[in-house]
XYZ file of C-alpha atoms in Angstrom:
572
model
C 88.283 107.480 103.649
C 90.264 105.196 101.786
C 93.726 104.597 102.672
C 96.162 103.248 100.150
C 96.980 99.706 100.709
C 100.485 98.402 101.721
C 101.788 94.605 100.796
C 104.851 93.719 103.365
C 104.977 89.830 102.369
C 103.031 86.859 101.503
C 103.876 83.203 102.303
C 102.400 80.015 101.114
C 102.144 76.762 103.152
C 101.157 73.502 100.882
C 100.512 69.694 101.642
C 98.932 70.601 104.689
C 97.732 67.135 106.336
C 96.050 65.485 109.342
C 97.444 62.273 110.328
C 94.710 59.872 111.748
C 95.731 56.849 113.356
C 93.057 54.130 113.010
C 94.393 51.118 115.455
C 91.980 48.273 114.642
C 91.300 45.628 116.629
C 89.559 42.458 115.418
C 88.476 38.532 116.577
C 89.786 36.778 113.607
C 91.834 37.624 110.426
C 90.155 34.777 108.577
C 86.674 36.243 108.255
C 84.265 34.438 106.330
C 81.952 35.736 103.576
C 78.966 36.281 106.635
C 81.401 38.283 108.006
C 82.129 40.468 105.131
C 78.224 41.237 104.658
C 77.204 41.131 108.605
C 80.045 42.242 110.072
C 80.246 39.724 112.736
C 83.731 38.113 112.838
C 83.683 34.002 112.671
C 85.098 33.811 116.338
C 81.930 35.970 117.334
C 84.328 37.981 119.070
C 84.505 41.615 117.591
C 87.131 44.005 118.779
C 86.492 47.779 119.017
C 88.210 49.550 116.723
C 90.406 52.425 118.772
C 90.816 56.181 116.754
C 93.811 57.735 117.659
C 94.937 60.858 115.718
C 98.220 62.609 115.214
C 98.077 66.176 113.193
C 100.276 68.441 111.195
C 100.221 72.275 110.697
C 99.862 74.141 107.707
C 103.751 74.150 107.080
C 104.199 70.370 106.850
C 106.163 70.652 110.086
C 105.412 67.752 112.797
C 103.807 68.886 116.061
C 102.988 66.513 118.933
C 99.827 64.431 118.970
C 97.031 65.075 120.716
C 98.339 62.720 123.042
C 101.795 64.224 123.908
C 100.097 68.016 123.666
C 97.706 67.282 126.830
C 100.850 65.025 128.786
C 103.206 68.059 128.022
C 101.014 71.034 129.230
C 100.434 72.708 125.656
C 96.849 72.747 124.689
C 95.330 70.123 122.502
C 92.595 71.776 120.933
C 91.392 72.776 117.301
C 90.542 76.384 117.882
C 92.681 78.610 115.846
C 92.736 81.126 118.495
C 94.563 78.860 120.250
C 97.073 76.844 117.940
C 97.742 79.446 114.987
C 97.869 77.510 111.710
C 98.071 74.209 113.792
C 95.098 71.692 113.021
C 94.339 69.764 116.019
C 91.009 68.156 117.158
C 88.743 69.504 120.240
C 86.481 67.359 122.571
C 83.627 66.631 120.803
C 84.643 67.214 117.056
C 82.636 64.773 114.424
C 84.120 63.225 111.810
C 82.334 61.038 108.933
C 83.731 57.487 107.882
C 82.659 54.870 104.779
C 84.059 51.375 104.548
C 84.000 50.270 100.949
C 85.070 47.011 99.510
C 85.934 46.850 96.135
C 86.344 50.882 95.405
C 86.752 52.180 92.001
C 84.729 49.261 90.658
C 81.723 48.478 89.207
C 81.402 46.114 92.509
C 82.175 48.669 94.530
C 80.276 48.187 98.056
C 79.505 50.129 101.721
C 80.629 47.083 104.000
C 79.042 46.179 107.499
C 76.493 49.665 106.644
C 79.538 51.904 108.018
C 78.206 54.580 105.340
C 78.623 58.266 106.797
C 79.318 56.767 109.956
C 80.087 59.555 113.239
C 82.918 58.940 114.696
C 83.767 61.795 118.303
C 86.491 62.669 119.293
C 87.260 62.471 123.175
C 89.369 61.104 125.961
C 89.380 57.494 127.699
C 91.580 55.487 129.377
C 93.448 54.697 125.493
C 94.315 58.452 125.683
C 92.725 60.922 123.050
C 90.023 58.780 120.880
C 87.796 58.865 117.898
C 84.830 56.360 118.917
C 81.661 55.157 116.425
C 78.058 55.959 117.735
C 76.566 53.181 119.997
C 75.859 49.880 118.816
C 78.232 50.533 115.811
C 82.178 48.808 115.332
C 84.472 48.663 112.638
C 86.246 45.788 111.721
C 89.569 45.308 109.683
C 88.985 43.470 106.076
C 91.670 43.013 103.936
C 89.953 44.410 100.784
C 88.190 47.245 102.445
C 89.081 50.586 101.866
C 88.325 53.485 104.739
C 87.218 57.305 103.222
C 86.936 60.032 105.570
C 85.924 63.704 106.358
C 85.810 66.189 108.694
C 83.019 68.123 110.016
C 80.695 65.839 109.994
C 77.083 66.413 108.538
C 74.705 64.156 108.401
C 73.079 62.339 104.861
C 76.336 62.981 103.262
C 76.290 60.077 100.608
C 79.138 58.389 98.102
C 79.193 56.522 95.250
C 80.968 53.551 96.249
C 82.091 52.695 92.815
C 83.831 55.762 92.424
C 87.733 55.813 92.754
C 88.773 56.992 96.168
C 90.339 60.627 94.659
C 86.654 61.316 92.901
C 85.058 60.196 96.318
C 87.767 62.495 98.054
C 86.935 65.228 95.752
C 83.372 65.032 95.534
C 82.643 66.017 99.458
C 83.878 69.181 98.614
C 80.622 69.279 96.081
C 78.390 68.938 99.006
C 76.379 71.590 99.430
C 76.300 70.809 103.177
C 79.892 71.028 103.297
C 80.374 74.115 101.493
C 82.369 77.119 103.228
C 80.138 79.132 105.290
C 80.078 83.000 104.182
C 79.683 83.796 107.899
C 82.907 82.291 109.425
C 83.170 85.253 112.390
C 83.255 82.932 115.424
C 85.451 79.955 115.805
C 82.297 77.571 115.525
C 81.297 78.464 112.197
C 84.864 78.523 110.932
C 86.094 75.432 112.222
C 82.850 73.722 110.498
C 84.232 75.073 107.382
C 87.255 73.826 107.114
C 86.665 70.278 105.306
C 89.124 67.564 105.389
C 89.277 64.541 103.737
C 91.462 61.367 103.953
C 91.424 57.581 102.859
C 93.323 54.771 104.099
C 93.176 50.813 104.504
C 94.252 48.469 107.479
C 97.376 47.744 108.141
C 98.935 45.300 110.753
C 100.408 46.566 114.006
C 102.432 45.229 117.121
C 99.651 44.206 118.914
C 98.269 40.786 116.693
C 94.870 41.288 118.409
C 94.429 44.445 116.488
C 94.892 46.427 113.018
C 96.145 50.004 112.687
C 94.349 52.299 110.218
C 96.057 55.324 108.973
C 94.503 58.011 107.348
C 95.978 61.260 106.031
C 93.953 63.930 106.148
C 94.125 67.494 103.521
C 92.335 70.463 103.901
C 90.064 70.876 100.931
C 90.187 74.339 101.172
C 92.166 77.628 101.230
C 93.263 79.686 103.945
C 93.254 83.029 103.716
C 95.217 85.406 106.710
C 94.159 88.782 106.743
C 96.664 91.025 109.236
C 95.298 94.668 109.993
C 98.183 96.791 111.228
C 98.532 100.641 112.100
C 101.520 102.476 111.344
C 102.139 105.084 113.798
C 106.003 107.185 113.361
C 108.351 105.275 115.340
C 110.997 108.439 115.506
C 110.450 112.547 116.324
C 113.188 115.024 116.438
C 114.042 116.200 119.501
C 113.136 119.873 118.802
C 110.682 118.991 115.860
C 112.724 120.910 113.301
C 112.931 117.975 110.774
C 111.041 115.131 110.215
C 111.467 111.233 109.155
C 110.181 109.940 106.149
C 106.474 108.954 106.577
C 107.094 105.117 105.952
C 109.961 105.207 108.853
C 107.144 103.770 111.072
C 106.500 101.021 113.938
C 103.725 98.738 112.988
C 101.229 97.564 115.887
C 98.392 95.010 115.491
C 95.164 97.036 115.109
C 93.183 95.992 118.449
C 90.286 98.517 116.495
C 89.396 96.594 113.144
C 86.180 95.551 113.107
C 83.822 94.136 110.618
C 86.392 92.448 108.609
C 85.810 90.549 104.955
C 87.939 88.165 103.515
C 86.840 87.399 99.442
C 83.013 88.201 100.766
C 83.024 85.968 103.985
C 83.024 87.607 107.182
C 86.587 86.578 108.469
C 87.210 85.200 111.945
C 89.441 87.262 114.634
C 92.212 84.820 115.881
C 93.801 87.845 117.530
C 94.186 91.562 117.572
C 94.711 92.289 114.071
C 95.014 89.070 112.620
C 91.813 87.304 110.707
C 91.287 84.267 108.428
C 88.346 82.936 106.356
C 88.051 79.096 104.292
C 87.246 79.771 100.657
C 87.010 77.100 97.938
C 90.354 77.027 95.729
C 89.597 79.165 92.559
C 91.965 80.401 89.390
C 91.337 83.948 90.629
C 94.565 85.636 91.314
C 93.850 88.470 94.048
C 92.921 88.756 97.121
C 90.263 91.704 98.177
C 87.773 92.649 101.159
C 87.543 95.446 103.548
C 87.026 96.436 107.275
C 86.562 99.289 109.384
C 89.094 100.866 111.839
C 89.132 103.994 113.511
C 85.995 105.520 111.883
C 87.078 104.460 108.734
C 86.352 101.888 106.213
C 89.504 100.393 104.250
C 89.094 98.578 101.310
C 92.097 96.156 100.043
C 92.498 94.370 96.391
C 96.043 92.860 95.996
C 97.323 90.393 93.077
C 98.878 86.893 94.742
C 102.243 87.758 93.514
C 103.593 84.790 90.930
C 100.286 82.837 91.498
C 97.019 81.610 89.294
C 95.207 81.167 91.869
C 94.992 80.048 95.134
C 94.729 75.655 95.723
C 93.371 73.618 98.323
C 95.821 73.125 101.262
C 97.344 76.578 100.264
C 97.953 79.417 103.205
C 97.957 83.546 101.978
C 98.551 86.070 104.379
C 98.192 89.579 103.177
C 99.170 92.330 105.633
C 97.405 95.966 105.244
C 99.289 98.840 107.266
C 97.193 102.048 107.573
C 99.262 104.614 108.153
C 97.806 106.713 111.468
C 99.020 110.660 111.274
C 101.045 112.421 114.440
C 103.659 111.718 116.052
C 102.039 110.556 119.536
C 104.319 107.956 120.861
C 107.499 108.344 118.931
C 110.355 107.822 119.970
C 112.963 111.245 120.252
C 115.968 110.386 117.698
C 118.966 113.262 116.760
C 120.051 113.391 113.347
C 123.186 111.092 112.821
C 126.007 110.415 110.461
C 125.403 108.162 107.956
C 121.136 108.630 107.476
C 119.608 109.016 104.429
C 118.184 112.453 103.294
C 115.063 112.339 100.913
C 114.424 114.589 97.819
C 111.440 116.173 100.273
C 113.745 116.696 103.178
C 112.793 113.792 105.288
C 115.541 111.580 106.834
C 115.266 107.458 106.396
C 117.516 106.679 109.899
C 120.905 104.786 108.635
C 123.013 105.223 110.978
C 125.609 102.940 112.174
C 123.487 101.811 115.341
C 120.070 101.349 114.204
C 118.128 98.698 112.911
C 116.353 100.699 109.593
C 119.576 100.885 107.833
C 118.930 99.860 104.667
C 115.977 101.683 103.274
C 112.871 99.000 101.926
C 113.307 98.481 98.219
C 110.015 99.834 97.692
C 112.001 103.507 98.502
C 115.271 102.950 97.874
C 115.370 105.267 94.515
C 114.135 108.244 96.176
C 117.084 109.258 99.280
C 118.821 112.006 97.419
C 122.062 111.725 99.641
C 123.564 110.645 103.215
C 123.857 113.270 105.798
C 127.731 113.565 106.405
C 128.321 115.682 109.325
C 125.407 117.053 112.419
C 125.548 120.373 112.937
C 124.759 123.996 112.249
C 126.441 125.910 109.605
C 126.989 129.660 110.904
C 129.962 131.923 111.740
C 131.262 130.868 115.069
C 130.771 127.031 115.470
C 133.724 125.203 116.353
C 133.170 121.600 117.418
C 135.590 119.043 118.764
C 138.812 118.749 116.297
C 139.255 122.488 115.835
C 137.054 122.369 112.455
C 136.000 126.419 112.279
C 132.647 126.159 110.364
C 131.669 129.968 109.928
C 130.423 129.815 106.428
C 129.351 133.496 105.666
C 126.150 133.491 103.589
C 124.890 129.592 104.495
C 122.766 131.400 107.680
C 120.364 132.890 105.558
C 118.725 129.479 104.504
C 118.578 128.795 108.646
C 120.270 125.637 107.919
C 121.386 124.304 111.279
C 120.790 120.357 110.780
C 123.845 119.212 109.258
C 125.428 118.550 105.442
C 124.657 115.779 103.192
C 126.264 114.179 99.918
C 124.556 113.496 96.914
C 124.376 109.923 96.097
C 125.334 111.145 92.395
C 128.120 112.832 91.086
C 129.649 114.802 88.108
C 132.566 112.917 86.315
C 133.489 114.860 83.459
C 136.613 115.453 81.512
C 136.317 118.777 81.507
C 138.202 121.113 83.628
C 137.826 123.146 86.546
C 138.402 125.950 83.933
C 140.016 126.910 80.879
C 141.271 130.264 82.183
C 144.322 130.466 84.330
C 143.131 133.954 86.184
C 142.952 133.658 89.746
C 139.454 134.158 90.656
C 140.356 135.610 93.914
C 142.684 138.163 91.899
C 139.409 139.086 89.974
C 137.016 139.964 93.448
C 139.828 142.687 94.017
C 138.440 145.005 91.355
C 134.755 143.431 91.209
C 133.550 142.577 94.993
C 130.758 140.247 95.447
C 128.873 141.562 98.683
C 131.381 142.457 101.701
C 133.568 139.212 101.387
C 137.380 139.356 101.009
C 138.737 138.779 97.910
C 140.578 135.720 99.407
C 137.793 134.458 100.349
C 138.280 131.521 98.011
C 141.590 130.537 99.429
C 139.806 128.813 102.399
C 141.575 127.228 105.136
C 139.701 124.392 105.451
C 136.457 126.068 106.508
C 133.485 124.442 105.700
C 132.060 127.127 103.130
C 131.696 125.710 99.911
C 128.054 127.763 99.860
C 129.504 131.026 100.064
C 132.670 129.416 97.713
C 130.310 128.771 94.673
C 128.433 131.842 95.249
C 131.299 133.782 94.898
C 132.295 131.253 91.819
C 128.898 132.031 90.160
C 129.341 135.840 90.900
C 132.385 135.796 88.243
C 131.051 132.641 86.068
C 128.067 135.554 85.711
C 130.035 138.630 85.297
C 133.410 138.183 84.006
C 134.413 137.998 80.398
C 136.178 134.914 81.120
C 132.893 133.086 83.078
C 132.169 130.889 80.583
C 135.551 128.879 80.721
C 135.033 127.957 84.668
C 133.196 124.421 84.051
C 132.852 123.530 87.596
C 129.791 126.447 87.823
C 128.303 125.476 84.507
C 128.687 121.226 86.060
C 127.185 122.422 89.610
C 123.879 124.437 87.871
C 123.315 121.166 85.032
C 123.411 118.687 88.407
C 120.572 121.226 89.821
C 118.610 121.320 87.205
C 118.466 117.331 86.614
C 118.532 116.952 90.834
C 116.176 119.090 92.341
C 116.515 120.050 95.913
C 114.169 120.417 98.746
C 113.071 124.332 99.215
C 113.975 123.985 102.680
C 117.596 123.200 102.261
C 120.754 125.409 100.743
C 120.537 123.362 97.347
C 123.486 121.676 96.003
C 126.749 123.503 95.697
C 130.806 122.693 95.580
C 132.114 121.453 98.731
C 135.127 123.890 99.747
C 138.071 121.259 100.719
C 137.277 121.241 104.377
C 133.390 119.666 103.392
C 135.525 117.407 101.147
C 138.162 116.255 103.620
C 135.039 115.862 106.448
C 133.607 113.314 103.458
C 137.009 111.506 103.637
C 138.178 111.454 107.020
C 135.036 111.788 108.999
C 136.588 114.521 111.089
C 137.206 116.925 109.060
C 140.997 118.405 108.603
C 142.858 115.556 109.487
C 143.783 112.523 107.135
C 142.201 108.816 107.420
C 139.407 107.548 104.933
C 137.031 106.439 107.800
C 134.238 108.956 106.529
C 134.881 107.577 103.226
C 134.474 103.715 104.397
C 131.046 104.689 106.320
C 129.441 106.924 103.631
C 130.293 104.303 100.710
C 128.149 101.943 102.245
C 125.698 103.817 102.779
C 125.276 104.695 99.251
C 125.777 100.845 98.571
C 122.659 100.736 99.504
C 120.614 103.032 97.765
C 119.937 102.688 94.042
C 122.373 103.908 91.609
C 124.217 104.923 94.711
C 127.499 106.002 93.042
C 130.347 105.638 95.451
C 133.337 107.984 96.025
C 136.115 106.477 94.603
C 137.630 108.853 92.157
C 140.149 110.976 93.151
C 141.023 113.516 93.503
C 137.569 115.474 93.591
C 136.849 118.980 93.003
C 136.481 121.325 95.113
C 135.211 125.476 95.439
C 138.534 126.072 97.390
C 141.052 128.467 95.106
C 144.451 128.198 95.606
C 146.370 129.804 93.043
C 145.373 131.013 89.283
C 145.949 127.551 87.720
C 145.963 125.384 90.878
C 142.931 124.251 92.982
C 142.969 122.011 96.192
C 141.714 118.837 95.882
C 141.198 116.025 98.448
C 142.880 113.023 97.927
C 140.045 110.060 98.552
C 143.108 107.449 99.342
C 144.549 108.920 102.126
C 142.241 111.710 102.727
C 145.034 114.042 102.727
C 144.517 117.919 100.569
C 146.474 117.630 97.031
C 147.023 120.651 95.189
C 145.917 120.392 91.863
C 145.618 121.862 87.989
C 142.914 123.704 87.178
C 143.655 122.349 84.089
C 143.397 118.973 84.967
C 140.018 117.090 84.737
C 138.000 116.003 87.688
C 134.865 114.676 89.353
C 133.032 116.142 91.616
C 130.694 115.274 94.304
C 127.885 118.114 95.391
C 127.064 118.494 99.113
C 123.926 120.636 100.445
C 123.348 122.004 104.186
C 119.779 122.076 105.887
């Protein structure tokens, strides 16, 4: 099975270096020509040259030396497992080292036969140490130039009259230095990962000895490969709705197995997190796969803004494969303020919790923000003396709460062009077994049952056509579907409007207002509620409606006459 693949970021690291500190110790600086060739110093007195190294990480940042690492406690070590994207050397590493006089010309020269000479890393008294092989020491020359690399191989060969950046350059054309297409323990891929530096003598505080400072870049790319699974992170407490898919916690994947990084098989640094070495190419995608819970996944992702990847240069690419169920997941009640999806799903957004702001790679499809928790059936009365009791809205079992549509209607057109009262109408034509006041609300949240009844006459009397706030409400539902599951959109009566407002339904105060605004601030094309005064299904007279004032969230009686926007709700 092939799961579709998931991109969460990518970061680059560049000039990633390896400072090696060369301290050089010599008898004389006055050598003589014998010198130069033999490599014995006129005073007959050589001095061993002493390796010290310092290193950087792949984000240029500084890190202690070898040195300090081992005095302080953390490790000092090269393998990854250990020090991330940190280079650092290990007992025992091999480097090789070429002293050439004269470099870049047709002169050039290897001096004192230090050609592809091993140098090991270790300990001694000086502290952490690169020494030569037996019977071998380097010596400080002015005109000498040192070249470098790292992991050592032996009958690696330059051409001395080469300039140092084509010497550099060329070990990466060595065949025995070539990235290893099995890199799946930390052996193989730490002999991968070729460095290179060049550097000449310099003096230091001590005037017995000469420092040598070499710089050393990674020749090749890293590539990070993190394997995630995405299990739900929330559940309803009774399981009667559920959270959008992508509303998930992510969790290394301990399981992944077999992993390949651009055809190498990648090393495991951790759960879920790989790498591999490949050489720097123009190609601008990463791909590979791996297998995880009995099922291969195959990835292929573009390196956003890139050519192609160069040496020095860090990728991660993250794959989340999402796991079904909802084993694990936290219980989480519907709140205020979430986002509702055009499948019925809720994105959490509410005020306390941390997915507020739905990922951009979503953040068209939330349909509206819930704006009040609760069931919708005669009887209900919660805290502030709010009746619900809408009369038909039980039929579509919606008992979750309402939600606002992140669009609305602003129109110029009236409520309608008719003055009859509506409510004067249902006395001679009854819809159902409702009172023909049953438009003249009293702040009862039944703007269902208040455009059903609106539709009833917009259908069936002569003077239907001229009520524009049913022919508004059916165009917004044909260009903004609804979910099956839910009421579909309809007028708020003027209590669902002044719960919008206030955020407790018949009582003044905009904080339901401030909260829902940004909310839909953060969803695209969002439009926010600040024209007023909106309509609403709630009748009041045969010219007047009532309205909701957005300023103060007070009612405001209003024209029919008079044009208005309008903001459809839905329960579920």
């Amino acid at each position: 099975m092939k799961y579709p693949k998931h991109s969460f970021f990518i970061l680059f690291y560049f000039c990633i270096t390896l400072a090696i500190l060369l301290p050089v110790a010599s008898g004389c600086t006055d050598e003589s020509e014998e010198a130069m060739e033999t490599g014995i110093p006129a005073t007959n007195m050589p001095v061993p040259l002493i390796v010290h190294s310092t290193v950087k990480n792949f984000t240029n940042e500084n890190h202690l030396s070898d040195q300090d690492a081992a005095s302080s406690g953390q490790p000092a070590t090269r393998v990854p497992i250990e020090d991330g994207n940190i280079t650092k050397f290990s007992e025992g590493d091999a480097a090789g080292i070429f002293a050439v006089r004269n470099i870049g010309t047709s002169t050039g020269v290897i001096v004192d036969n230090i050609n592809n000479t091993k140098l090991l890393y270790g300990t001694s008294s000086e502290g952490s140490t690169w020494t030569p092989e037996a019977a071998v020491t380097l010596y400080y020359y002015e005109d000498v130039t040192y070249v470098a690399y790292y992991p050592y191989k032996e009958n690696i060969t330059i051409d001395p009259t080469k300039s140092v950046n084509e010497i550099t350059a060329s070990f990466a054309t060595k065949t025995e230095l070539q990235p290893a297409t099995d890199q799946s323990t930390g052996e193989l891929y730490t002999a991968s990962d070729l460095m290179t530096a060049s550097g000449q003598a310099t003096d230091s505080s001590d005037p017995t000895k000469k420092t040598l400072s070499l710089a050393f870049t990674h020749s090749y790319s890293l590539l990070v490969l993190k394997t995630n699974v995405a299990k739900a992170k929330y559940k309803a407490p009774d399981g009667s709705f559920k959270y959008h898919p992508k509303v998930t916690a992510l969790n290394a994947d301990a399981t992944a197995t077999d992993v390949v990084i651009m055809d190498i098989k990648a090393y495991k640094i951790a759960n879920g997190v790989f790498r591999a070495l490949i050489k720097p190419a123009p190609g601008d995608y990463i791909s590979g796969s791996y297998t995880t819970h009995k099922m291969l996944i195959k990835y292929n992702e573009a390196l956003a803004g890139m050519a192609g990847l160069a040496a020095g240069q860090l990728f991660e690419y993250e794959v989340n494969v999402p796991i079904p169920g909802t084993t694990g997941a936290t219980e989480r009640a519907l709140q205020v303020g979430d986002f509702y999806f055009a499948d019925g799903t809720i994105w959490p957004g509410g005020i306390d919790t941390a997915e507020a702001d739905p990922p951009k790679t979503i953040k068209d499809s939330p349909i509206g923000v819930v704006f009040m928790v609760g069931a919708l059936h005669d009887g209900d009365r919660p805290s502030g003396g709010l009746y619900f009791g809408d009369p038909l809205i039980s039929a579509y079992e919606c008992k979750h709460g309402l939600v606002v549509s992140k669009d609305g209607i602003s129109t110029s057109q009236k409520w309608s062009e008719n003055p009859e009262s509506v409510a004067y109408w249902l006395q001679d034509n009854p819809y159902l077994d409702l009172s023909s006041n049953i438009l003249v609300d009293t702040g009862t949240l039944q703007g269902y049952t208040n455009t059903k009844v609106l539709e009833y006459y917009a259908d069936n009397s002569s003077s239907g056509s001229q009520l524009h706030i049913i022919s508004n409400i059916r165009q917004f539902r044909q260009y903004n579907p609804a979910p099956a599951n839910s009421s579909g959109w309809y007028v708020p009566s003027y209590g669902e409007m002044s719960l919008i407002v206030s955020g407790k339904g018949k009582d003044t105060g905009t904080a339901g207002l401030t909260l829902l605004n940004a909310q839909l601030g953060k969803v695209y094309f969002g439009l926010k509620l600040n024209q007023y005064p909106f309509w609403t299904s709630s009748e009041y007279s045969g010219t007047q409606m009532i309205g909701v004032n957005t300023d103060t969230g007070a009612i405001q009686i209003e024209l029919k006459a008079n044009p208005k926007s309008m903001r459809p709700v839905l329960a579920f």
